[in-house]
Amino acid sequence: MNQPDASIPENKIRFPGQPRDNDGPVFREPWEAQAFAMAVSLNTSGLFTWTQWTETIGALIAADERADTTGERYYEYWLSALEQLVAANTQISLDQLTTRKCAWDRAARATPHGEVIELGRDKM
Amino acid sequence: MPHDGHDEDEGSTLSETVLRVKALESLLVEKNYVDPDTLDQLIDIYEHKVGPRNGARVVARAWCDDAFRQRLLEDATTCIKEFGFEGRQGEHMLVKENTDTIHNMVVCTLCSCYPWPVLGLPPVWYKAAPYRARAVAEPRAVLAEFGVTLDDDTEVRVWDSTAELRYLILPMRPKNTEHLSEQQLADLVTRDSMIGTGLALEATS
C-alpha cells in the first residue's frame, strides 16, 4: 500500500453512482495545482479565513444544478471561489481579471507552439 | 500544459480555464499578494510530501502505545502536531476510534473538508456529489460498495467535517499482528481505513 498500484485505473468506477479511485495523482493538470496553491497561500497570509473559503466553495457546489457525480469538477469550483474571494478582498476586480485573461489569450495566439507564452507577445 | 494546442496561425491556444488561472496568478504576483516561490513550494509539499502515510504512522503508534492512543482520542490536534503534521488552516483534529460495536466514517457534505496534514488531499470520490449525499443518507450501502460489510448490530456513526474540525478514523488493529513492528503495522493502514470507508489490511503471514 506504500505505492499507488499502477495496474488499477485511476478513477475506476466499480459500482454505479459511486466513483472510486486509487491513491492516484493529487492534481490532474497543472492549473489545478496552481489554483490550489494560490488559495492556500492567500489564506495563510490572512486574505480570507478558511471558514469563508468553505462557505464560498460550498455555495458554488450547492448551486450547481449539474451535480458533480465524479468529483472531477472540484477544481472548477475551486477556481470560481478563488476569483470571487480575490475580487472581494483585494484591489483586483473581476473586470481586471477578464481583461488580463484576454491579454493572455492574445499572447498565446501570437506565440508559436512550443515557445514560452509571455504577456504582451502579441504586441512584439 | 495539457491544454496547449495549435490554432490556424500556428500560434498556441490555451483553454478558458487555464487563461483564468494565468490571469489570477499574474495579477496576484504583480500586486504582491502571492509569491511564486511559495506557490511552487506548496505544490511540491502536497504532490510529494504530505499523504496518507502520515496518518498511517499516527494510527500505528496508537495501536502500539496505549497511553498515546488515550491522548490521541482526547487531544488529537496536539498529538498529531508532535509528529510535525500541522494544519495550515488552524483546524482542530478529532480522532474517532472504530471498535467491534461502533464504526465511524467521515464525509464533508458542504464541500470537501479533509484532514490534509495526515491524509494529504482528498480522493476524487470524496469530493463527488454521490458520496457527499449518500454517506449520510445510506452509510451502510456506501460502505458495502467499498467492500465493507458490518454486523447488523454494529452502530454506524457518520461525522461531517467542517472548516474548523477535521476527523481521522482510528481503524481497528487487524488480528494476529502482535509480532509486527510499528513500521510494519503502518503498512497495513490504508487511506480509506482512516476515512472509515475501509478496514485496515490483514497481515500476510
GROMACS .gro file of C-alpha atoms in nm:
model
  329
    1MET     CA    1   0.000   0.000   0.000
    2ASN     CA    2   0.300   0.230   0.007
    3GLN     CA    3   0.298   0.296  -0.364
    4PRO     CA    4  -0.003   0.354  -0.589
    5ASP     CA    5  -0.084   0.039  -0.780
    6ALA     CA    6  -0.036   0.131  -1.145
    7SER     CA    7  -0.246  -0.166  -1.255
    8ILE     CA    8  -0.562  -0.008  -1.113
    9PRO     CA    9  -0.702   0.257  -1.347
   10GLU     CA   10  -0.741   0.598  -1.194
   11ASN     CA   11  -1.097   0.697  -1.106
   12LYS     CA   12  -1.206   0.341  -1.161
   13ILE     CA   13  -1.580   0.312  -1.122
   14ARG     CA   14  -1.654  -0.012  -0.951
   15PHE     CA   15  -2.018   0.049  -0.865
   16PRO     CA   16  -2.274   0.266  -1.039
   17GLY     CA   17  -2.302   0.612  -0.894
   18GLN     CA   18  -2.009   0.576  -0.660
   19PRO     CA   19  -1.678   0.697  -0.801
   20ARG     CA   20  -1.368   0.539  -0.658
   21ASP     CA   21  -1.003   0.587  -0.714
   22ASN     CA   22  -0.666   0.460  -0.619
   23ASP     CA   23  -0.411   0.677  -0.438
   24GLY     CA   24  -0.371   0.846  -0.777
   25PRO     CA   25  -0.215   1.179  -0.871
   26VAL     CA   26  -0.310   1.464  -0.643
   27PHE     CA   27  -0.364   1.708  -0.929
   28ARG     CA   28  -0.478   1.602  -1.274
   29GLU     CA   29  -0.350   1.912  -1.452
   30PRO     CA   30  -0.102   2.186  -1.362
   31TRP     CA   31  -0.371   2.453  -1.339
   32GLU     CA   32  -0.540   2.262  -1.054
   33ALA     CA   33  -0.217   2.272  -0.855
   34GLN     CA   34  -0.172   2.643  -0.926
   35ALA     CA   35  -0.527   2.728  -0.820
   36PHE     CA   36  -0.487   2.515  -0.508
   37ALA     CA   37  -0.161   2.683  -0.408
   38MET     CA   38  -0.297   3.035  -0.463
   39ALA     CA   39  -0.593   2.973  -0.230
   40VAL     CA   40  -0.380   2.817   0.044
   41SER     CA   41  -0.122   3.094   0.018
   42LEU     CA   42  -0.383   3.373   0.034
   43ASN     CA   43  -0.549   3.206   0.334
   44THR     CA   44  -0.212   3.174   0.510
   45SER     CA   45  -0.144   3.543   0.454
   46GLY     CA   46  -0.483   3.628   0.603
   47LEU     CA   47  -0.674   3.749   0.297
   48PHE     CA   48  -0.966   3.526   0.397
   49THR     CA   49  -1.039   3.267   0.664
   50TRP     CA   50  -1.079   2.901   0.582
   51THR     CA   51  -1.439   2.924   0.702
   52GLN     CA   52  -1.501   3.193   0.439
   53TRP     CA   53  -1.334   2.966   0.187
   54THR     CA   54  -1.551   2.662   0.262
   55GLU     CA   55  -1.867   2.874   0.265
   56THR     CA   56  -1.781   3.023  -0.075
   57ILE     CA   57  -1.689   2.696  -0.244
   58GLY     CA   58  -1.971   2.512  -0.068
   59ALA     CA   59  -2.226   2.760  -0.205
   60LEU     CA   60  -2.088   2.717  -0.558
   61ILE     CA   61  -2.109   2.339  -0.531
   62ALA     CA   62  -2.462   2.351  -0.390
   63ALA     CA   63  -2.580   2.597  -0.658
   64ASP     CA   64  -2.459   2.382  -0.948
   65GLU     CA   65  -2.760   2.202  -1.087
   66ARG     CA   66  -2.540   1.964  -1.282
   67ALA     CA   67  -2.430   1.774  -0.973
   68ASP     CA   68  -2.066   1.673  -0.995
   69THR     CA   69  -2.110   1.297  -0.985
   70THR     CA   70  -1.743   1.215  -1.033
   71GLY     CA   71  -1.567   1.481  -0.826
   72GLU     CA   72  -1.370   1.577  -1.134
   73ARG     CA   73  -1.511   1.931  -1.149
   74TYR     CA   74  -1.398   2.008  -0.797
   75TYR     CA   75  -1.115   2.236  -0.900
   76GLU     CA   76  -1.350   2.428  -1.132
   77TYR     CA   77  -1.549   2.524  -0.823
   78TRP     CA   78  -1.218   2.592  -0.652
   79LEU     CA   79  -1.115   2.838  -0.924
   80SER     CA   80  -1.450   3.019  -0.919
   81ALA     CA   81  -1.435   3.051  -0.539
   82LEU     CA   82  -1.085   3.189  -0.567
   83GLU     CA   83  -1.193   3.451  -0.823
   84GLN     CA   84  -1.482   3.559  -0.600
   85LEU     CA   85  -1.269   3.591  -0.286
   86VAL     CA   86  -0.990   3.772  -0.468
   87ALA     CA   87  -1.238   4.021  -0.616
   88ALA     CA   88  -1.398   4.073  -0.274
   89ASN     CA   89  -1.077   4.110  -0.072
   90THR     CA   90  -0.811   4.265  -0.296
   91GLN     CA   91  -0.767   4.562  -0.526
   92ILE     CA   92  -0.814   4.322  -0.817
   93SER     CA   93  -1.163   4.338  -0.972
   94LEU     CA   94  -1.346   4.079  -1.179
   95ASP     CA   95  -1.317   4.321  -1.474
   96GLN     CA   96  -0.941   4.328  -1.436
   97LEU     CA   97  -0.932   3.951  -1.430
   98THR     CA   98  -1.130   3.938  -1.754
   99THR     CA   99  -0.907   4.198  -1.921
  100ARG     CA  100  -0.598   4.006  -1.814
  101LYS     CA  101  -0.745   3.678  -1.933
  102CYS     CA  102  -0.798   3.828  -2.280
  103ALA     CA  103  -0.440   3.957  -2.277
  104TRP     CA  104  -0.312   3.604  -2.208
  105ASP     CA  105  -0.532   3.471  -2.485
  106ARG     CA  106  -0.389   3.719  -2.739
  107ALA     CA  107  -0.036   3.645  -2.618
  108ALA     CA  108  -0.089   3.270  -2.656
  109ARG     CA  109  -0.225   3.303  -3.007
  110ALA     CA  110   0.078   3.513  -3.108
  111THR     CA  111   0.322   3.258  -2.966
  112PRO     CA  112   0.444   2.974  -3.190
  113HIS     CA  113   0.366   2.635  -3.044
  114GLY     CA  114   0.636   2.513  -2.809
  115GLU     CA  115   0.763   2.858  -2.709
  116VAL     CA  116   0.705   3.013  -2.369
  117ILE     CA  117   0.395   3.228  -2.368
  118GLU     CA  118   0.461   3.575  -2.225
  119LEU     CA  119   0.220   3.861  -2.176
  120GLY     CA  120   0.244   4.124  -2.449
  121ARG     CA  121   0.375   3.874  -2.700
  122ASP     CA  122   0.104   3.985  -2.944
  123LYS     CA  123   0.246   4.339  -2.944
  124MET     CA  124   0.602   4.233  -3.029
  125MET     CA  125   0.027   2.217  -2.029
  126PRO     CA  126  -0.225   1.963  -2.147
  127HIS     CA  127  -0.445   2.232  -2.294
  128ASP     CA  128  -0.180   2.378  -2.522
  129GLY     CA  129  -0.264   2.332  -2.887
  130HIS     CA  130  -0.235   2.476  -3.233
  131ASP     CA  131  -0.461   2.729  -3.391
  132GLU     CA  132  -0.483   2.802  -3.760
  133ASP     CA  133  -0.200   3.056  -3.747
  134GLU     CA  134   0.043   2.815  -3.579
  135GLY     CA  135   0.003   3.012  -3.256
  136SER     CA  136  -0.084   2.844  -2.926
  137THR     CA  137  -0.427   2.825  -2.771
  138LEU     CA  138  -0.496   2.791  -2.401
  139SER     CA  139  -0.824   2.671  -2.257
  140GLU     CA  140  -1.060   2.916  -2.089
  141THR     CA  141  -0.976   2.758  -1.752
  142VAL     CA  142  -0.600   2.787  -1.798
  143LEU     CA  143  -0.643   3.150  -1.908
  144ARG     CA  144  -0.841   3.228  -1.592
  145VAL     CA  145  -0.569   3.073  -1.375
  146LYS     CA  146  -0.293   3.262  -1.555
  147ALA     CA  147  -0.487   3.589  -1.520
  148LEU     CA  148  -0.529   3.536  -1.145
  149GLU     CA  149  -0.174   3.428  -1.085
  150SER     CA  150  -0.011   3.706  -1.287
  151LEU     CA  151  -0.221   3.979  -1.119
  152LEU     CA  152  -0.171   3.835  -0.768
  153VAL     CA  153   0.205   3.815  -0.821
  154GLU     CA  154   0.228   4.167  -0.971
  155LYS     CA  155   0.039   4.316  -0.679
  156ASN     CA  156   0.243   4.115  -0.425
  157TYR     CA  157  -0.047   3.912  -0.287
  158VAL     CA  158   0.136   3.585  -0.357
  159ASP     CA  159   0.498   3.485  -0.406
  160PRO     CA  160   0.567   3.246  -0.697
  161ASP     CA  161   0.828   3.054  -0.493
  162THR     CA  162   0.576   2.997  -0.214
  163LEU     CA  163   0.327   2.861  -0.467
  164ASP     CA  164   0.587   2.619  -0.605
  165GLN     CA  165   0.675   2.501  -0.252
  166LEU     CA  166   0.310   2.444  -0.166
  167ILE     CA  167   0.254   2.238  -0.479
  168ASP     CA  168   0.565   2.032  -0.406
  169ILE     CA  169   0.455   1.964  -0.048
  170TYR     CA  170   0.109   1.842  -0.147
  171GLU     CA  171   0.226   1.647  -0.451
  172HIS     CA  172   0.519   1.471  -0.288
  173LYS     CA  173   0.542   1.512   0.089
  174VAL     CA  174   0.201   1.504   0.251
  175GLY     CA  175  -0.016   1.197   0.214
  176PRO     CA  176  -0.191   0.910   0.390
  177ARG     CA  177   0.141   0.765   0.509
  178ASN     CA  178   0.145   1.047   0.767
  179GLY     CA  179  -0.184   0.930   0.914
  180ALA     CA  180  -0.072   0.568   0.898
  181ARG     CA  181   0.219   0.649   1.127
  182VAL     CA  182  -0.018   0.807   1.380
  183VAL     CA  183  -0.252   0.505   1.368
  184ALA     CA  184   0.033   0.253   1.405
  185ARG     CA  185   0.163   0.443   1.707
  186ALA     CA  186  -0.181   0.433   1.866
  187TRP     CA  187  -0.201   0.057   1.807
  188CYS     CA  188   0.136   0.003   1.977
  189ASP     CA  189   0.121   0.256   2.259
  190ASP     CA  190  -0.196   0.261   2.466
  191ALA     CA  191  -0.105   0.581   2.653
  192PHE     CA  192  -0.056   0.756   2.319
  193ARG     CA  193  -0.388   0.615   2.199
  194GLN     CA  194  -0.566   0.762   2.500
  195ARG     CA  195  -0.407   1.101   2.448
  196LEU     CA  196  -0.486   1.088   2.077
  197LEU     CA  197  -0.855   1.033   2.147
  198GLU     CA  198  -0.855   1.320   2.397
  199ASP     CA  199  -0.641   1.576   2.214
  200ALA     CA  200  -0.566   1.473   1.858
  201THR     CA  201  -0.451   1.820   1.750
  202THR     CA  202  -0.160   1.817   1.996
  203CYS     CA  203  -0.067   1.451   1.943
  204ILE     CA  204  -0.057   1.489   1.566
  205LYS     CA  205   0.147   1.806   1.596
  206GLU     CA  206   0.410   1.602   1.780
  207PHE     CA  207   0.472   1.417   1.453
  208GLY     CA  208   0.527   1.752   1.281
  209PHE     CA  209   0.196   1.727   1.099
  210GLU     CA  210   0.021   2.060   1.141
  211GLY     CA  211  -0.282   2.207   0.970
  212ARG     CA  212  -0.239   2.519   0.764
  213GLN     CA  213  -0.592   2.637   0.824
  214GLY     CA  214  -0.566   2.623   1.203
  215GLU     CA  215  -0.825   2.349   1.214
  216HIS     CA  216  -0.875   2.114   1.506
  217MET     CA  217  -0.840   1.742   1.467
  218LEU     CA  218  -1.063   1.479   1.623
  219VAL     CA  219  -0.988   1.107   1.618
  220LYS     CA  220  -1.276   0.860   1.630
  221GLU     CA  221  -1.197   0.501   1.717
  222ASN     CA  222  -1.359   0.207   1.541
  223THR     CA  223  -1.446  -0.087   1.762
  224ASP     CA  224  -1.637  -0.415   1.740
  225THR     CA  225  -1.959  -0.226   1.810
  226ILE     CA  226  -1.909   0.120   1.653
  227HIS     CA  227  -1.795   0.202   1.300
  228ASN     CA  228  -1.713   0.566   1.228
  229MET     CA  229  -1.678   0.725   0.885
  230VAL     CA  230  -1.614   1.079   0.762
  231VAL     CA  231  -1.774   1.299   0.499
  232CYS     CA  232  -1.789   1.669   0.418
  233THR     CA  233  -2.140   1.739   0.298
  234LEU     CA  234  -2.065   2.108   0.226
  235CYS     CA  235  -1.754   2.083   0.011
  236SER     CA  236  -1.460   1.856   0.085
  237CYS     CA  237  -1.302   1.948   0.418
  238TYR     CA  238  -1.042   1.681   0.484
  239PRO     CA  239  -0.752   1.632   0.727
  240TRP     CA  240  -0.476   1.740   0.486
  241PRO     CA  241  -0.182   1.713   0.730
  242VAL     CA  242  -0.243   1.342   0.793
  243LEU     CA  243  -0.410   1.225   0.471
  244GLY     CA  244  -0.294   1.468   0.202
  245LEU     CA  245  -0.557   1.592  -0.041
  246PRO     CA  246  -0.887   1.405  -0.071
  247PRO     CA  247  -0.954   1.134  -0.330
  248VAL     CA  248  -1.181   1.224  -0.618
  249TRP     CA  249  -1.479   1.026  -0.486
  250TYR     CA  250  -1.469   1.213  -0.155
  251LYS     CA  251  -1.534   1.535  -0.349
  252ALA     CA  252  -1.814   1.388  -0.561
  253ALA     CA  253  -2.183   1.455  -0.508
  254PRO     CA  254  -2.285   1.087  -0.463
  255TYR     CA  255  -2.051   1.029  -0.170
  256ARG     CA  256  -2.131   1.363  -0.005
  257ALA     CA  257  -2.504   1.292  -0.024
  258ARG     CA  258  -2.515   0.918   0.034
  259ALA     CA  259  -2.263   0.885   0.317
  260VAL     CA  260  -2.517   1.047   0.548
  261ALA     CA  261  -2.838   0.909   0.395
  262GLU     CA  262  -2.734   0.546   0.350
  263PRO     CA  263  -2.392   0.485   0.502
  264ARG     CA  264  -2.426   0.107   0.508
  265ALA     CA  265  -2.498   0.094   0.135
  266VAL     CA  266  -2.197   0.317   0.068
  267LEU     CA  267  -1.978   0.102   0.291
  268ALA     CA  268  -2.095  -0.212   0.111
  269GLU     CA  269  -1.986  -0.056  -0.219
  270PHE     CA  270  -1.643   0.000  -0.069
  271GLY     CA  271  -1.638  -0.368   0.023
  272VAL     CA  272  -1.707  -0.314   0.394
  273THR     CA  273  -1.989  -0.519   0.543
  274LEU     CA  274  -2.063  -0.474   0.909
  275ASP     CA  275  -2.260  -0.683   1.155
  276ASP     CA  276  -2.621  -0.572   1.181
  277ASP     CA  277  -2.572  -0.470   1.543
  278THR     CA  278  -2.268  -0.253   1.468
  279GLU     CA  279  -2.362   0.112   1.505
  280VAL     CA  280  -2.252   0.338   1.216
  281ARG     CA  281  -2.162   0.696   1.300
  282VAL     CA  282  -2.104   0.948   1.021
  283TRP     CA  283  -1.903   1.260   1.103
  284ASP     CA  284  -1.946   1.573   0.891
  285SER     CA  285  -1.624   1.773   0.861
  286THR     CA  286  -1.614   2.150   0.875
  287ALA     CA  287  -1.359   2.422   0.810
  288GLU     CA  288  -1.268   2.417   1.180
  289LEU     CA  289  -1.294   2.047   1.261
  290ARG     CA  290  -1.143   1.755   1.072
  291TYR     CA  291  -1.174   1.389   1.158
  292LEU     CA  292  -0.932   1.099   1.139
  293ILE     CA  293  -1.063   0.749   1.194
  294LEU     CA  294  -0.858   0.512   1.408
  295PRO     CA  295  -0.930   0.176   1.242
  296MET     CA  296  -0.934  -0.149   1.436
  297ARG     CA  297  -0.598  -0.321   1.459
  298PRO     CA  298  -0.609  -0.637   1.245
  299LYS     CA  299  -0.599  -0.969   1.428
  300ASN     CA  300  -0.279  -1.171   1.459
  301THR     CA  301  -0.047  -0.871   1.431
  302GLU     CA  302   0.112  -0.891   1.777
  303HIS     CA  303   0.450  -0.980   1.623
  304LEU     CA  304   0.463  -0.680   1.387
  305SER     CA  305   0.669  -0.365   1.442
  306GLU     CA  306   0.514  -0.019   1.439
  307GLN     CA  307   0.652   0.036   1.089
  308GLN     CA  308   0.510  -0.294   0.965
  309LEU     CA  309   0.176  -0.207   1.120
  310ALA     CA  310   0.175   0.131   0.944
  311ASP     CA  311   0.192  -0.057   0.612
  312LEU     CA  312  -0.144  -0.216   0.694
  313VAL     CA  313  -0.316   0.121   0.737
  314THR     CA  314  -0.490   0.231   0.417
  315ARG     CA  315  -0.615   0.577   0.334
  316ASP     CA  316  -0.973   0.452   0.317
  317SER     CA  317  -0.944   0.290   0.660
  318MET     CA  318  -0.865   0.634   0.803
  319ILE     CA  319  -1.172   0.785   0.629
  320GLY     CA  320  -1.380   0.495   0.756
  321THR     CA  321  -1.468   0.363   0.410
  322GLY     CA  322  -1.229   0.073   0.451
  323LEU     CA  323  -1.069  -0.152   0.708
  324ALA     CA  324  -0.701  -0.194   0.782
  325LEU     CA  325  -0.536  -0.469   0.577
  326GLU     CA  326  -0.493  -0.819   0.716
  327ALA     CA  327  -0.137  -0.918   0.797
  328THR     CA  328   0.017  -1.151   0.542
  329SER     CA  329   0.178  -1.443   0.722
   0.00000   0.00000   0.00000
